[in-house]
Tab-separated table of C-alpha atoms and ligand atoms in Angstrom:
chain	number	residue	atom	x	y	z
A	1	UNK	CA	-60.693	153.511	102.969
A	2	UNK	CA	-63.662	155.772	103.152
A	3	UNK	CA	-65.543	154.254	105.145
A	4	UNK	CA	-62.321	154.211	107.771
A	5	UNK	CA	-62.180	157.707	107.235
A	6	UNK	CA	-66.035	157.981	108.181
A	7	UNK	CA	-65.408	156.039	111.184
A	8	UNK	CA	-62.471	158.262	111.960
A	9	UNK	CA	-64.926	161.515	112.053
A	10	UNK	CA	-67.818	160.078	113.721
A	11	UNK	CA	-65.129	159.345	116.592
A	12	UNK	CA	-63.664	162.757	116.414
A	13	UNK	CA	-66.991	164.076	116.916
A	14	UNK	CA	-68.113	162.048	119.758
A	15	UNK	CA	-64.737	162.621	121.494
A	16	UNK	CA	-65.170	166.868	120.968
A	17	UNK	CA	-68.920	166.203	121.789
A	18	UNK	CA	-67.733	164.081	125.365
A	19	UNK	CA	-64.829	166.239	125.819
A	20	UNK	CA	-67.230	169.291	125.798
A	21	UNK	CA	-69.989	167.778	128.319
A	22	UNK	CA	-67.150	166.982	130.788
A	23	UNK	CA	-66.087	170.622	130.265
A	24	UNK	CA	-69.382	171.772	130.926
A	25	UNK	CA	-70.096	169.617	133.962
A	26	UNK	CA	-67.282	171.098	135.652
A	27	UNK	CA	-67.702	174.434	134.771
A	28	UNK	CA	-70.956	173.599	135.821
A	29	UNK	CA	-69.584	172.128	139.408
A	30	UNK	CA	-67.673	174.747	139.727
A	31	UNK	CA	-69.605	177.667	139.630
A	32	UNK	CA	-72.788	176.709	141.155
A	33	UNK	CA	-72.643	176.041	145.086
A	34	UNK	CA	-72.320	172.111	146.749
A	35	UNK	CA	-74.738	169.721	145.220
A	36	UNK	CA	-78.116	169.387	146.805
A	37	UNK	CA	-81.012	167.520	147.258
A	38	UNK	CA	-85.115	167.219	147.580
A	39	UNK	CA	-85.674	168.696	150.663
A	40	UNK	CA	-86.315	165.306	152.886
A	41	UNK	CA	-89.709	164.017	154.879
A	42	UNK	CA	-87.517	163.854	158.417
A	43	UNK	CA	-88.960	161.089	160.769
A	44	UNK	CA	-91.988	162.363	162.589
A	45	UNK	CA	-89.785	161.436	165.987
A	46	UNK	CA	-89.866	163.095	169.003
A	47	UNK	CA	-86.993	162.025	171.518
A	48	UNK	CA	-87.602	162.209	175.453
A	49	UNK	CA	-85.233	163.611	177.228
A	50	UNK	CA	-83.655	161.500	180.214
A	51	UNK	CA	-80.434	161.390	182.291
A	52	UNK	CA	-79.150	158.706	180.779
A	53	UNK	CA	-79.641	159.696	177.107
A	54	UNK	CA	-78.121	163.058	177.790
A	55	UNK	CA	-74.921	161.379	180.141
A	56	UNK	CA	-74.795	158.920	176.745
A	57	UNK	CA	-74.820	161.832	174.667
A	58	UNK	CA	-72.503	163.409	176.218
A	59	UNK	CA	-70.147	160.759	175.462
A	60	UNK	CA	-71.169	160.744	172.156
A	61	UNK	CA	-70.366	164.309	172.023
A	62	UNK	CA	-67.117	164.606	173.011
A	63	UNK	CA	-66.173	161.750	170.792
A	64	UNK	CA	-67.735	163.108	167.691
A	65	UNK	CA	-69.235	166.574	167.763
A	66	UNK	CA	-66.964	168.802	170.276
A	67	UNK	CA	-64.018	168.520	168.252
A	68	UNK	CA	-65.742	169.879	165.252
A	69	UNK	CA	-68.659	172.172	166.517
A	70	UNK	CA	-66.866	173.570	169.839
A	71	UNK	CA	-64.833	177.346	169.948
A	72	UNK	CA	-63.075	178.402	172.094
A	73	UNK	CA	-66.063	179.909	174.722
A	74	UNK	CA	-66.333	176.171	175.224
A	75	UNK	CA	-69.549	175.796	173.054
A	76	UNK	CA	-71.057	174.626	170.100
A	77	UNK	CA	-70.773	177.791	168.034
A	78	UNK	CA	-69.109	176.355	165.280
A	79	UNK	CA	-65.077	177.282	163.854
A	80	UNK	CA	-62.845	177.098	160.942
A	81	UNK	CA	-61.682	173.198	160.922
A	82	UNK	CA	-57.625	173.658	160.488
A	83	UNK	CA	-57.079	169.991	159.827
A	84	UNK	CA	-59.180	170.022	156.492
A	85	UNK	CA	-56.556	170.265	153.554
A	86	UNK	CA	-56.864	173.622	151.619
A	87	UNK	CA	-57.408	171.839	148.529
A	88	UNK	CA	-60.812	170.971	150.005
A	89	UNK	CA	-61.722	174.379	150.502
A	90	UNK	CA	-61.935	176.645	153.891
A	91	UNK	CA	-64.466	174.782	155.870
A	92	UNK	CA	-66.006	175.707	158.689
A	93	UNK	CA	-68.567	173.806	161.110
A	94	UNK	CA	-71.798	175.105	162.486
A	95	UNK	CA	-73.082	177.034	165.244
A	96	UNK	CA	-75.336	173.963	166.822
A	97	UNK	CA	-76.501	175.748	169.727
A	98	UNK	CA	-79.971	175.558	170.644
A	99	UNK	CA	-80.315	179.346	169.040
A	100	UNK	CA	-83.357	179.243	167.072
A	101	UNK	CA	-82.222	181.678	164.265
A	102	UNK	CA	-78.120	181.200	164.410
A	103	UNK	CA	-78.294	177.228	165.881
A	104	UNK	CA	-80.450	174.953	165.334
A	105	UNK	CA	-83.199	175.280	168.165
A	106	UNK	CA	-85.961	175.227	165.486
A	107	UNK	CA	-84.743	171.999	164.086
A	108	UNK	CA	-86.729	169.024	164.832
A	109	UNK	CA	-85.610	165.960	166.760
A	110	UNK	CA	-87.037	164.399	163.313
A	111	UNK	CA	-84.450	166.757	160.963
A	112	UNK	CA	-81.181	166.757	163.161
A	113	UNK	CA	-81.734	162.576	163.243
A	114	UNK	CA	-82.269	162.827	159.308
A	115	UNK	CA	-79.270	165.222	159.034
A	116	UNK	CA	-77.079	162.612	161.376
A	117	UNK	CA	-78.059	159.635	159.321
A	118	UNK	CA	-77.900	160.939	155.735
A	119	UNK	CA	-75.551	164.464	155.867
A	120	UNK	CA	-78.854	166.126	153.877
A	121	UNK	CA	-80.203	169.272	156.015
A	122	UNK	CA	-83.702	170.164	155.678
A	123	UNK	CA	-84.151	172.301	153.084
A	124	UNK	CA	-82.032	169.762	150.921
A	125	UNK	CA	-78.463	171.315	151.105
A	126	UNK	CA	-75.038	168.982	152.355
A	127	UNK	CA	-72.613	169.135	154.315
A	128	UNK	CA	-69.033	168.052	154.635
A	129	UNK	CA	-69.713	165.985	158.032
A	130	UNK	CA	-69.516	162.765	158.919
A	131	UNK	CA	-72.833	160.562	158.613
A	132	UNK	CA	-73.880	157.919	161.277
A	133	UNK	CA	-75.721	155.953	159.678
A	134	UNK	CA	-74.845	153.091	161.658
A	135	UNK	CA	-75.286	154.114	165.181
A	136	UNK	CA	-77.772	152.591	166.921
A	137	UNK	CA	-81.347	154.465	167.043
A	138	UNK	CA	-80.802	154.786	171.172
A	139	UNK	CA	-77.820	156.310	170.859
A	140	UNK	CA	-78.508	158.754	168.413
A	141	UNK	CA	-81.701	159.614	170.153
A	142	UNK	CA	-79.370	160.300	173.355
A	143	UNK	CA	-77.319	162.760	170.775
A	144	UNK	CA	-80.621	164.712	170.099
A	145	UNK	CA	-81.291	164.542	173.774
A	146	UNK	CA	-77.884	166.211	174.921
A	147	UNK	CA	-78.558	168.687	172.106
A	148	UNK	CA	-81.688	169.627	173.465
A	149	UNK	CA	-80.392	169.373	177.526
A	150	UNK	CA	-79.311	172.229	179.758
A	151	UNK	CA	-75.943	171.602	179.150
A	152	UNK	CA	-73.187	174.648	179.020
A	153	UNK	CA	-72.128	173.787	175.510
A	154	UNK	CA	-75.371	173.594	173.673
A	155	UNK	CA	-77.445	176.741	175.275
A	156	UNK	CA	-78.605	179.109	172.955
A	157	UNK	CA	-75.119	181.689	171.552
A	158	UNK	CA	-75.983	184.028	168.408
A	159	UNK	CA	-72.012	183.751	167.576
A	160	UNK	CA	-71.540	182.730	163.875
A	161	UNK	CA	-68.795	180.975	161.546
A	162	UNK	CA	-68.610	182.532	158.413
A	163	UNK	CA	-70.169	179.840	155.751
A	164	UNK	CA	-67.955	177.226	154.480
A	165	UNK	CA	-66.479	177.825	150.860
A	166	UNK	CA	-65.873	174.351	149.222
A	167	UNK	CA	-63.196	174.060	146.761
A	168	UNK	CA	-64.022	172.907	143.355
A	169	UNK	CA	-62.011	169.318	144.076
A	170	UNK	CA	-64.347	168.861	147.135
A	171	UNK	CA	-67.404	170.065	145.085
A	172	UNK	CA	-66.517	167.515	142.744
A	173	UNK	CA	-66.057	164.944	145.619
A	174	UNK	CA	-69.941	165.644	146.652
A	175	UNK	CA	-70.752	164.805	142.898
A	176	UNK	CA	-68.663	161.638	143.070
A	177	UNK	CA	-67.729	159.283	145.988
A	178	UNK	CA	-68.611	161.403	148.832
A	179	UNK	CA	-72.551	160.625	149.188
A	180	UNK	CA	-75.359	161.066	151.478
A	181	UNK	CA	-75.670	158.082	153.389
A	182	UNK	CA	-79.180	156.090	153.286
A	183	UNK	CA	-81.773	156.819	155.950
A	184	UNK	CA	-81.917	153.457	157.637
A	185	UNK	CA	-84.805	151.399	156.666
A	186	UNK	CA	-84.941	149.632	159.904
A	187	UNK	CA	-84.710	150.373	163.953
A	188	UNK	CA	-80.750	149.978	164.545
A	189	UNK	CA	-80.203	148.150	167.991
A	190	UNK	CA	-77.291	148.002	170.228
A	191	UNK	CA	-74.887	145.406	169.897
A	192	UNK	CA	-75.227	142.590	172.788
A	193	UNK	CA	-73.778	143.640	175.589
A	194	UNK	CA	-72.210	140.478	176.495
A	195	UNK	CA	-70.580	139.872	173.250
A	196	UNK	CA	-67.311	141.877	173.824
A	197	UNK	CA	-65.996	141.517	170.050
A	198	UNK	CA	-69.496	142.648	169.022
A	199	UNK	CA	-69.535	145.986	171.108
A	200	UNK	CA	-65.821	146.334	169.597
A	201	UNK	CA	-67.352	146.293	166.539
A	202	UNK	CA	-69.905	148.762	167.138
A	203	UNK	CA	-67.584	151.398	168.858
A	204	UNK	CA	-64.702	150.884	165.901
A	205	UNK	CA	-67.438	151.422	163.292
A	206	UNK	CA	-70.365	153.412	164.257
A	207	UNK	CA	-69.229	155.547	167.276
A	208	UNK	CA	-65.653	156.598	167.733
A	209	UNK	CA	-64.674	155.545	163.954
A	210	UNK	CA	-61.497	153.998	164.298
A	211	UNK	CA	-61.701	152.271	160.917
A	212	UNK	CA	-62.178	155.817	159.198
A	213	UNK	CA	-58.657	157.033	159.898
A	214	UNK	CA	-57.387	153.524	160.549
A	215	UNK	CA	-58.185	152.213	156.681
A	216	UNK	CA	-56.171	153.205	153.609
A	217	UNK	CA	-58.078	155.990	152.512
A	218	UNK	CA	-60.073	157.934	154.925
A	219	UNK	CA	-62.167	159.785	151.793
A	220	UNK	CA	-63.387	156.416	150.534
A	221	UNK	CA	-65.041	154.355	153.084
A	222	UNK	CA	-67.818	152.006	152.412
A	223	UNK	CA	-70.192	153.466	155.015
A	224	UNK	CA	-72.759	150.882	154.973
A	225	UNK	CA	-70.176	147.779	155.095
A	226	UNK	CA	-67.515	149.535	156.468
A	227	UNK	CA	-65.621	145.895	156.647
A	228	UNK	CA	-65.748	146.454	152.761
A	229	UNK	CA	-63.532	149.576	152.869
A	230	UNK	CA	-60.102	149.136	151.309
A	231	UNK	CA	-57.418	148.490	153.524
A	232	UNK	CA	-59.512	147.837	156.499
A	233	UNK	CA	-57.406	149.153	159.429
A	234	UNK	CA	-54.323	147.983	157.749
A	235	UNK	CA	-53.379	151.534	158.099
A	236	UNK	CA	-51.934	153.767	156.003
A	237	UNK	CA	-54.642	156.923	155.611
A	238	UNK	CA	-52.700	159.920	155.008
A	239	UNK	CA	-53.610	163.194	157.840
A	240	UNK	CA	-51.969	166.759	158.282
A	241	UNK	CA	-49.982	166.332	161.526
A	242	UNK	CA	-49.966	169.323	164.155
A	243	UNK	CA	-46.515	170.267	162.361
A	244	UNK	CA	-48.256	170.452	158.858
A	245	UNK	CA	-45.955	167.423	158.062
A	246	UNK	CA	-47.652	164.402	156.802
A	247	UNK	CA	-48.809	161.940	159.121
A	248	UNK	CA	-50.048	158.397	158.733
A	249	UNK	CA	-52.697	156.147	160.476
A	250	UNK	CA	-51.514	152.921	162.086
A	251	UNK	CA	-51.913	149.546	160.767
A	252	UNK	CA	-54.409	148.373	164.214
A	253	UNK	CA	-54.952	144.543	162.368
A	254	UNK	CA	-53.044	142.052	164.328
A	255	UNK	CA	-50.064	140.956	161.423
A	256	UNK	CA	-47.712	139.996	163.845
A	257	UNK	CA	-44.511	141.862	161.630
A	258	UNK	CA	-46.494	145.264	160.655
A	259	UNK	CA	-49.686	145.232	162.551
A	260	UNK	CA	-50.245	145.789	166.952
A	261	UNK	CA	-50.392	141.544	167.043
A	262	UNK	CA	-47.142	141.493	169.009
A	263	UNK	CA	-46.935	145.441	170.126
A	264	UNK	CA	-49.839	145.685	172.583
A	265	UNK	CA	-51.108	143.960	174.994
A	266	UNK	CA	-54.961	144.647	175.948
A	267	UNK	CA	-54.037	146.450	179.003
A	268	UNK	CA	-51.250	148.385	176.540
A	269	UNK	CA	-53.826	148.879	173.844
A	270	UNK	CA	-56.195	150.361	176.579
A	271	UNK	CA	-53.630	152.947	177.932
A	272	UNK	CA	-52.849	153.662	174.310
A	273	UNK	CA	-56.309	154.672	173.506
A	274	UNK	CA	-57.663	156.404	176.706
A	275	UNK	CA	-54.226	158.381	177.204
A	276	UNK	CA	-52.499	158.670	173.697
A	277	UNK	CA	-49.242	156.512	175.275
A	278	UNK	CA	-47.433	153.434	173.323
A	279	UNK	CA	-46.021	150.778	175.807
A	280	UNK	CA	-42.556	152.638	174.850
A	281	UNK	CA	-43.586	155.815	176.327
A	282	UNK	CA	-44.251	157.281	173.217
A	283	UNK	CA	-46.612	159.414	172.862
A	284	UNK	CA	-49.844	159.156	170.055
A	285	UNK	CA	-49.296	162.301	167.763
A	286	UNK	CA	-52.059	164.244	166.416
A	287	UNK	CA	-54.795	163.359	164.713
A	288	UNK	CA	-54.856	160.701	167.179
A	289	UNK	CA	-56.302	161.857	170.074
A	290	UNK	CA	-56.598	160.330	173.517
A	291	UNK	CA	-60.210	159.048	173.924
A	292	UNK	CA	-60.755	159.859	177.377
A	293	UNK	CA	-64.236	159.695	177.134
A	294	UNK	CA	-64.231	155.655	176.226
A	295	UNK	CA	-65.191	153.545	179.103
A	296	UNK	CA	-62.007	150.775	179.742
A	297	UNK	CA	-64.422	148.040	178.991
A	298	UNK	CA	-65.310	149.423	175.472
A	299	UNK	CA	-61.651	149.939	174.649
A	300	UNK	CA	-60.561	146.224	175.572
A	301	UNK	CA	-63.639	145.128	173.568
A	302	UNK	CA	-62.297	146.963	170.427
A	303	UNK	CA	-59.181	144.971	171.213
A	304	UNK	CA	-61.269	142.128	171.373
A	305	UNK	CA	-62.605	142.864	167.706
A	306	UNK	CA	-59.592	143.870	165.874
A	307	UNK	CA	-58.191	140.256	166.343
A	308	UNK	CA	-60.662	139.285	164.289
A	309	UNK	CA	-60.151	141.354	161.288
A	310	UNK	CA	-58.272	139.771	158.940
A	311	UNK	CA	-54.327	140.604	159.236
A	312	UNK	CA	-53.059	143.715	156.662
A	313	UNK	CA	-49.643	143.394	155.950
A	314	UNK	CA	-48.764	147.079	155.781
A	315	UNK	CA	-45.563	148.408	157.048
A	316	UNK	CA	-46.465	151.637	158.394
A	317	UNK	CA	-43.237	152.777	159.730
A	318	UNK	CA	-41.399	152.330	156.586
A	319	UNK	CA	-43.754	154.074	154.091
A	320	UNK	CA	-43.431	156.876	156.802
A	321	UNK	CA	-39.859	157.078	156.608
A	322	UNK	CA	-40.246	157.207	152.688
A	323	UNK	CA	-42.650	160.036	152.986
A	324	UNK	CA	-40.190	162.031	155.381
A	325	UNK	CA	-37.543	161.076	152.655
A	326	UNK	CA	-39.734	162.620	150.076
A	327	UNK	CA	-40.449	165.844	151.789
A	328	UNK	CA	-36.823	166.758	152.353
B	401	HEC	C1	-65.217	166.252	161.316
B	401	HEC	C2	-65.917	167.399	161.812
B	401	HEC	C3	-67.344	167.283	162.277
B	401	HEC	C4	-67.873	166.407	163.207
B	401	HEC	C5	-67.160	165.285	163.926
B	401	HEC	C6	-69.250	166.785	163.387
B	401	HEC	N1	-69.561	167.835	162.567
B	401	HEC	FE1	-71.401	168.690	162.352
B	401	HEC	N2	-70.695	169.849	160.835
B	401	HEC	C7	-69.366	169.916	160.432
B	401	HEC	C8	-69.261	170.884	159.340
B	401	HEC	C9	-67.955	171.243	158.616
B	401	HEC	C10	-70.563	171.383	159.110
B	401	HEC	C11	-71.015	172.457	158.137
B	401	HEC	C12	-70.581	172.259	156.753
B	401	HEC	C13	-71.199	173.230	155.809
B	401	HEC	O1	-71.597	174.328	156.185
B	401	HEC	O2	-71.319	172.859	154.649
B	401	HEC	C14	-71.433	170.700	160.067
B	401	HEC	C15	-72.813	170.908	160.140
B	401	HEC	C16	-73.632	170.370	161.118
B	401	HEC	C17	-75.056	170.634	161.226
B	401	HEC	C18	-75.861	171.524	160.298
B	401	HEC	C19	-76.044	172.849	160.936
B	401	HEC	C20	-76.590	173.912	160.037
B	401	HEC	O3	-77.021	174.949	160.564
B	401	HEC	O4	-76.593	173.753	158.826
B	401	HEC	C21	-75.501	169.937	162.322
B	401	HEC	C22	-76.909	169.898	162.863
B	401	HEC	C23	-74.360	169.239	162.885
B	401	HEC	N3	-73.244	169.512	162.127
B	401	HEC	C24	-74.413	168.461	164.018
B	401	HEC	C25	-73.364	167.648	164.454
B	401	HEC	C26	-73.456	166.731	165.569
B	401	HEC	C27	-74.653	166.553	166.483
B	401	HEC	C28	-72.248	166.062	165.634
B	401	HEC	C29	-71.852	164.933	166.576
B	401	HEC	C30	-72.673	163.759	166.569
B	401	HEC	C31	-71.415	166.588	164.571
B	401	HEC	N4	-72.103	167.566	163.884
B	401	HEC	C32	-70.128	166.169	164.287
B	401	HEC	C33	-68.326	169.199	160.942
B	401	HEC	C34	-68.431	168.166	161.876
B	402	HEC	C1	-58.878	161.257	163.225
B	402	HEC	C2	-58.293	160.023	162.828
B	402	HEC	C3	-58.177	158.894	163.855
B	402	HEC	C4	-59.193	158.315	164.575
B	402	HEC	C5	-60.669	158.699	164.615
B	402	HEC	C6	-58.593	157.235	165.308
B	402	HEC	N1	-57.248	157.180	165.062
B	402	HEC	FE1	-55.904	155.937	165.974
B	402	HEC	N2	-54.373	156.859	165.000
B	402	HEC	C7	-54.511	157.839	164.052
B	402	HEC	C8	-53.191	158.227	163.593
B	402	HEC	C9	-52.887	159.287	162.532
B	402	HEC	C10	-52.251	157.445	164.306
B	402	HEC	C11	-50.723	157.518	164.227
B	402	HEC	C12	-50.233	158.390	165.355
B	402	HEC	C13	-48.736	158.508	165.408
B	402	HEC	O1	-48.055	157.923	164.555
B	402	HEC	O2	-48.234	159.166	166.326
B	402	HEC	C14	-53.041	156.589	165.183
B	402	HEC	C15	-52.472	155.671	166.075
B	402	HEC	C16	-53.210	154.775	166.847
B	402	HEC	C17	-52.620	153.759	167.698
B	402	HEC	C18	-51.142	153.485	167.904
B	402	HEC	C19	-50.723	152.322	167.066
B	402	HEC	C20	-49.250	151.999	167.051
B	402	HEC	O3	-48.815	151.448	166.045
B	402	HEC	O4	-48.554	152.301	168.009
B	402	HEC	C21	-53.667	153.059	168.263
B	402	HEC	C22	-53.569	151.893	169.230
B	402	HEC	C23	-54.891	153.650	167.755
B	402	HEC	N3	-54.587	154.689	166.903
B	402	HEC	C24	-56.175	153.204	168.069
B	402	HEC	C25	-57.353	153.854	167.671
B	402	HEC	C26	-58.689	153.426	168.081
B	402	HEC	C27	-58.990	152.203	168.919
B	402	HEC	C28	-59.563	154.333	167.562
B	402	HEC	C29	-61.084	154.415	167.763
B	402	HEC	C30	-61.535	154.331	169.138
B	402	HEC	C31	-58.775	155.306	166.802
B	402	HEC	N4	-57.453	154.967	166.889
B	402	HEC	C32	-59.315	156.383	166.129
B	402	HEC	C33	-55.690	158.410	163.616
B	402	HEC	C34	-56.954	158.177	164.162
């Protein structure tokens, strides 16, 4: 009996003992700002600038970094980002400009492709951006390149964003599943340009990241083997429509009943993508925007990938008719 009794105490005083360092850890996350890092050794890399790289970059751009980065004046100034859920905090992006004091004109080509890759700025801090850490080396050398062109967008503006003020949920997210990516180990190439489903590949994953939204989650990817993420574009991630209603992704895998295997045709997938129109006229509601700046080539070869992904049975339509349900 006493010895139960002992046993009983000891427990007691390893669950006050746990209960208090879980306290203090997020007192601890809460008060002090967003986790950082070392500061990192960025690549010694120096990108030339060509036509190409900056046309590429472009693209790029206005894929990726425009939404995010670009006010109203039409450049990179940096904003407050509506679509990111109070809960997270009130974010805002970055003036990017080539500025040296308010942008980041006395960044090196070395730290913007370290900050790219891994989300970890030079002097160690993170930020709440997406990583690409698996676009190819080219193409993020033809980011750096537009960056650093005579483009409207990027020339030097000393207009500011106030910081960003992280909630303590998303503070807790940097301490938890939301990481700095890896800086790659190796040169990343370009997929084979002949091998459609290959380029798919690369554009769904590392470029215009349909799988992202397109999975179940969009705050828990597997970012190094994104084919690893649960739910992989079976649908289902859940986004603030323009309305502030709840919107969800679409299942893209092709399940003939719940998936786009019988809805779209390449040509209809195509039109879908580059203009934000479903083969019923319908149009593509916000988050989803048209992706104008995707050649017709790279959106068939998408296509041409997501039939081989293996089928999600995920009936997209009905949970959103729950959710509706729910709100009312
Ligand atoms: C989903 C929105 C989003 C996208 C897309 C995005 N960014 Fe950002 N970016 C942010 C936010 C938010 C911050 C700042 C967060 C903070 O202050 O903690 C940021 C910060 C940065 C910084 C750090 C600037 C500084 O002074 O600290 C750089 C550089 C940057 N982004 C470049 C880019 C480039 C280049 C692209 C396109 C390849 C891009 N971003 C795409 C949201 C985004
Ligand atoms: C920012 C998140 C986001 C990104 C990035 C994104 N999508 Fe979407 N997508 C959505 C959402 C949300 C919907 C649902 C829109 C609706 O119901 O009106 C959607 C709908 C679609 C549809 C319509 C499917 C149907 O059932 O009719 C297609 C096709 C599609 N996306 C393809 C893509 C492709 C291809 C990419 C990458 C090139 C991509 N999406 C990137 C969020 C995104």
């Amino acid at each position: 009996m006493k010895t139960v009794k002992k046993i009983l105490k000891r427990f007691g005083q390893g669950l006050l003992v746990l209960l208090l360092l879980i306290g203090g850890f997020c007192a601890y996350v809460a008060l002090t700002p967003p986790r950082t890092y070392d500061p990192p050794v960025a690549p010694d890399i120096k990108v030339e600038v060509t036509e190409a790289r900056i046309k590429r970059g472009e693209t790029i751009a206005q894929l990726q970094c425009i939404a995010c980065h670009g006010d109203n004046d039409n450049r990179l100034t940096g904003k407050h980002l509506d679509d990111i859920p109070a809960m997270f905090g009130n974010i805002y992006s970055r003036n990017i400009t080539q500025d040296k004091e308010k942008g980041i004109g006395n960044w090196t080509d070395g730290q913007i492709i370290y900050f790219l890759r891994t989300g970890i700025r030079p002097n160690g801090s993170t930020a709440f951006m997406p990583q690409y850490g698996l676009m190819a080396d080219e193409d993020v050398k033809s980011v750096v390149a537009w960056l650093r062109s005579d483009q409207f967008p990027v020339q030097p503006s000393r207009k500011e964003a106030p910081p960003a003020e992280y909630s303590f949920v998303a503070k807790m997210l940097m301490w938890t599943i939301i990481k700095p990516g890896d800086y790659p180990e190796q040169t990343i190439e370009l997929p084979d340009s002949t091998k459609s489903a290959a380029v798919g590949k690369y554009i769904a994953t590392a470029v215009a990241d349909c799988y992202g939204c397109h999975s179940a989650d969009y705050l828990d990817l597997d970012k190094q083997n994104p084919e690893r993420t649960k739910g992989y574009f079976g649908g289902g991630s859940k986004f603030n429509g323009l309305d502030g209603k709840p919107i969800l992704s679409a299942n893209l895998t092709f399940d003939e009943e719940t998936g786009i295997g019988k809805k779209y045709t390449k040509e209809q997938f195509i039109r879908a993508v580059k203009h934000g129109v479903r083969p019923d006229g319908s149009v593509l509601r916000y988050p989803m925007s048209p992706m104008v700046a995707l050649s017709e080539k790279e959106i068939a070869a998408v296509y041409d990938y997501l039939k081989t992904v293996p089928k999600v049975r995920n009936d997209i339509a009905g949970k959103s008719a729950e959710l509706q349900l729910a709100e009312k």
